[in-house]
């Protein structure tokens, strides 16, 4: 009987060893498979923002306007906030000039502006293209429909790292809609 117990114990031990080897191989195989599988590459930036010159349109969003506390004014009369600073945070930015139902949202714009008079401000603006980077511009901002002016782009981040150039602003609708023609001295680093 003792021999039969040892034989049965040996048989169980062989089965346990076989199961352990199978589990070890299965785990090693999945670890090796995981090690061989590289993560998916990040998405490429839109090709339109990968050239030296491209056009964008900003659409004003009144919910993101930050103004001095306690000063009453309307968007049609900015005279009460002359001499103050206001901010436009996260206005939508679309590819191309103008906006239609098929316009492609490409980023956001944040601007901080010192109000000089009801039409003229001095602004620092950053256009943000999500994880691809941003461009910053600054200069006078004459917000009157039909007005066109140019501001400097002194730098950027991400694919725009080290960027220099200019941003031509065309006021499509004062206080509401602006087209930006971005011209860089070098193309963004999209590849």
Short mmCIF file of C-alpha atoms in Angstrom, two decimals:
data_model
loop_
_atom_site.label_atom_id
_atom_site.label_comp_id
_atom_site.label_asym_id
_atom_site.label_seq_id
_atom_site.Cartn_x
_atom_site.Cartn_y
_atom_site.Cartn_z
CA UNK A 1 0.00 0.00 0.00
CA UNK A 2 2.89 2.30 0.74
CA UNK A 3 4.25 1.78 -2.73
CA UNK A 4 0.90 2.52 -4.28
CA UNK A 5 0.71 5.83 -2.33
CA UNK A 6 4.16 6.83 -3.54
CA UNK A 7 3.18 5.93 -7.06
CA UNK A 8 0.00 7.98 -6.77
CA UNK A 9 1.96 10.86 -5.19
CA UNK A 10 4.53 10.66 -7.94
CA UNK A 11 1.72 10.73 -10.51
CA UNK A 12 0.23 13.89 -8.86
CA UNK A 13 3.66 15.52 -8.71
CA UNK A 14 4.21 14.86 -12.41
CA UNK A 15 0.83 16.43 -13.22
CA UNK A 16 1.57 19.48 -11.04
CA UNK A 17 4.98 19.88 -12.67
CA UNK A 18 3.40 19.66 -16.13
CA UNK A 19 0.79 22.28 -15.21
CA UNK A 20 3.51 24.57 -13.82
CA UNK A 21 5.55 24.25 -17.04
CA UNK A 22 2.47 25.00 -19.16
CA UNK A 23 1.62 28.09 -17.07
CA UNK A 24 5.22 29.28 -17.14
CA UNK A 25 5.35 28.92 -20.92
CA UNK A 26 2.00 30.68 -21.33
CA UNK A 27 3.12 33.59 -19.13
CA UNK A 28 6.50 33.84 -20.83
CA UNK A 29 4.80 33.79 -24.22
CA UNK A 30 2.44 36.63 -23.32
CA UNK A 31 5.28 38.67 -21.80
CA UNK A 32 7.37 38.11 -24.93
CA UNK A 33 4.40 39.00 -27.13
CA UNK A 34 3.83 42.16 -25.09
CA UNK A 35 7.49 43.09 -25.36
CA UNK A 36 7.45 42.68 -29.14
CA UNK A 37 4.30 44.74 -29.66
CA UNK A 38 5.19 48.44 -29.85
CA UNK A 39 2.59 51.04 -28.84
CA UNK A 40 0.67 52.66 -31.67
CA UNK A 41 2.42 55.76 -33.00
CA UNK A 42 0.83 59.08 -32.04
CA UNK A 43 -1.45 60.63 -34.65
CA UNK A 44 0.18 62.92 -37.20
CA UNK A 45 -0.67 66.63 -37.10
CA UNK A 46 -3.11 67.90 -39.74
CA UNK A 47 -1.13 68.42 -42.96
CA UNK A 48 -2.53 71.96 -43.26
CA UNK A 49 -0.54 73.15 -40.21
CA UNK A 50 2.69 71.52 -41.43
CA UNK A 51 3.54 74.14 -44.05
CA UNK A 52 5.25 77.50 -43.68
CA UNK A 53 1.99 79.34 -44.41
CA UNK A 54 -1.51 78.33 -43.34
CA UNK A 55 -4.84 80.03 -42.58
CA UNK A 56 -7.01 79.65 -39.48
CA UNK A 57 -10.25 81.24 -38.27
CA UNK A 58 -11.06 82.07 -34.64
CA UNK A 59 -14.69 82.17 -33.48
CA UNK A 60 -15.47 84.19 -30.34
CA UNK A 61 -17.14 82.31 -27.49
CA UNK A 62 -18.70 84.76 -24.96
CA UNK A 63 -18.73 82.06 -22.24
CA UNK A 64 -14.92 82.09 -22.14
CA UNK A 65 -14.48 85.86 -21.80
CA UNK A 66 -12.78 86.86 -18.54
CA UNK A 67 -13.32 90.49 -17.50
CA UNK A 68 -12.56 92.75 -14.52
CA UNK A 69 -14.86 92.03 -11.58
CA UNK A 70 -17.57 94.57 -10.84
CA UNK A 71 -17.35 96.56 -14.08
CA UNK A 72 -20.54 96.54 -16.12
CA UNK A 73 -20.16 96.76 -19.89
CA UNK A 74 -21.55 95.24 -23.06
CA UNK A 75 -19.70 93.66 -25.96
CA UNK A 76 -20.94 96.51 -28.16
CA UNK A 77 -19.57 99.19 -25.79
CA UNK A 78 -16.16 98.45 -24.30
CA UNK A 79 -15.61 102.04 -23.07
CA UNK A 80 -16.09 101.09 -19.36
CA UNK A 81 -13.10 98.72 -19.55
CA UNK A 82 -10.60 101.07 -21.26
CA UNK A 83 -7.34 100.72 -19.35
CA UNK A 84 -8.21 97.22 -18.14
CA UNK A 85 -7.06 93.79 -19.25
CA UNK A 86 -9.47 91.13 -20.45
CA UNK A 87 -8.88 87.54 -21.54
CA UNK A 88 -10.42 85.30 -24.16
CA UNK A 89 -9.82 81.69 -23.19
CA UNK A 90 -10.34 78.69 -25.44
CA UNK A 91 -12.04 80.26 -28.45
CA UNK A 92 -12.41 77.64 -31.20
CA UNK A 93 -9.89 77.67 -34.05
CA UNK A 94 -10.79 76.25 -37.48
CA UNK A 95 -8.76 75.47 -40.60
CA UNK A 96 -9.17 77.92 -43.49
CA UNK A 97 -10.71 81.36 -43.81
CA UNK A 98 -14.25 81.65 -42.51
CA UNK A 99 -16.44 79.02 -40.91
CA UNK A 100 -18.99 76.65 -42.43
CA UNK A 101 -20.74 73.51 -41.19
CA UNK A 102 -17.87 71.48 -42.66
CA UNK A 103 -15.07 73.52 -41.03
CA UNK A 104 -12.44 71.42 -39.26
CA UNK A 105 -11.76 72.31 -35.61
CA UNK A 106 -7.97 72.30 -35.26
CA UNK A 107 -7.30 74.00 -31.93
CA UNK A 108 -8.01 76.79 -29.47
CA UNK A 109 -6.95 80.41 -28.97
CA UNK A 110 -6.23 82.14 -25.69
CA UNK A 111 -5.64 85.91 -25.71
CA UNK A 112 -4.92 88.47 -23.03
CA UNK A 113 -5.63 92.02 -24.19
CA UNK A 114 -5.04 95.45 -22.68
CA UNK A 115 -7.92 97.67 -23.85
CA UNK A 116 -6.63 100.99 -25.27
CA UNK A 117 -9.98 102.27 -26.62
CA UNK A 118 -13.27 100.67 -27.76
CA UNK A 119 -11.60 99.25 -30.90
CA UNK A 120 -7.86 99.04 -30.22
CA UNK A 121 -6.12 96.68 -27.83
CA UNK A 122 -2.65 95.28 -27.33
CA UNK A 123 -2.83 91.49 -27.18
CA UNK A 124 -0.71 88.45 -26.54
CA UNK A 125 -2.33 85.41 -28.13
CA UNK A 126 -1.48 81.72 -28.14
CA UNK A 127 -2.95 79.38 -30.73
CA UNK A 128 -2.87 75.83 -29.40
CA UNK A 129 -2.96 72.71 -31.56
CA UNK A 130 -3.41 70.16 -28.75
CA UNK A 131 -0.45 67.82 -28.28
CA UNK A 132 1.18 69.11 -31.48
CA UNK A 133 2.20 72.44 -29.90
CA UNK A 134 1.40 76.15 -29.91
CA UNK A 135 2.38 79.44 -31.49
CA UNK A 136 2.37 82.77 -29.67
CA UNK A 137 1.92 86.21 -31.23
CA UNK A 138 1.70 89.70 -29.81
CA UNK A 139 1.02 93.25 -30.93
CA UNK A 140 -1.68 95.83 -31.57
CA UNK A 141 -5.15 94.47 -32.28
CA UNK A 142 -7.56 96.80 -34.12
CA UNK A 143 -10.87 94.93 -33.83
CA UNK A 144 -12.98 96.61 -36.52
CA UNK A 145 -14.66 94.67 -39.35
CA UNK A 146 -12.49 94.79 -42.49
CA UNK A 147 -9.34 95.83 -40.62
CA UNK A 148 -6.13 93.94 -41.50
CA UNK A 149 -2.85 94.06 -39.55
CA UNK A 150 0.17 91.93 -38.77
CA UNK A 151 1.72 90.79 -35.46
CA UNK A 152 4.96 89.02 -34.63
CA UNK A 153 5.30 85.32 -33.83
CA UNK A 154 8.36 85.09 -31.56
CA UNK A 155 8.15 81.39 -30.78
CA UNK A 156 6.27 78.18 -30.25
CA UNK A 157 6.33 74.71 -28.74
CA UNK A 158 6.05 71.14 -30.03
CA UNK A 159 6.22 70.96 -33.82
CA UNK A 160 6.56 74.77 -33.75
CA UNK A 161 9.55 74.79 -31.37
CA UNK A 162 11.83 77.70 -32.27
CA UNK A 163 9.25 79.16 -34.68
CA UNK A 164 9.48 82.74 -35.85
CA UNK A 165 7.26 84.57 -38.26
CA UNK A 166 4.14 86.67 -38.45
CA UNK A 167 0.40 86.42 -38.05
CA UNK A 168 -1.66 88.51 -40.46
CA UNK A 169 -5.05 89.19 -38.87
CA UNK A 170 -8.12 89.95 -40.95
CA UNK A 171 -11.13 91.03 -38.89
CA UNK A 172 -14.04 89.24 -40.60
CA UNK A 173 -16.59 90.45 -38.03
CA UNK A 174 -15.47 92.79 -35.24
CA UNK A 175 -15.55 91.10 -31.86
CA UNK A 176 -16.76 87.82 -33.38
CA UNK A 177 -14.65 86.32 -36.19
CA UNK A 178 -10.98 86.67 -37.21
CA UNK A 179 -8.92 85.01 -39.96
CA UNK A 180 -5.23 84.43 -39.26
CA UNK A 181 -2.64 83.85 -41.97
CA UNK A 182 0.35 82.29 -40.21
CA UNK A 183 3.66 82.71 -42.05
CA UNK A 184 6.70 81.02 -40.49
CA UNK A 185 10.36 81.38 -41.49
CA UNK A 186 10.67 77.55 -41.43
CA UNK A 187 8.11 74.77 -41.80
CA UNK A 188 6.99 73.06 -38.55
CA UNK A 189 8.76 69.84 -37.56
CA UNK A 190 5.92 67.50 -38.53
CA UNK A 191 8.06 64.48 -39.48
#
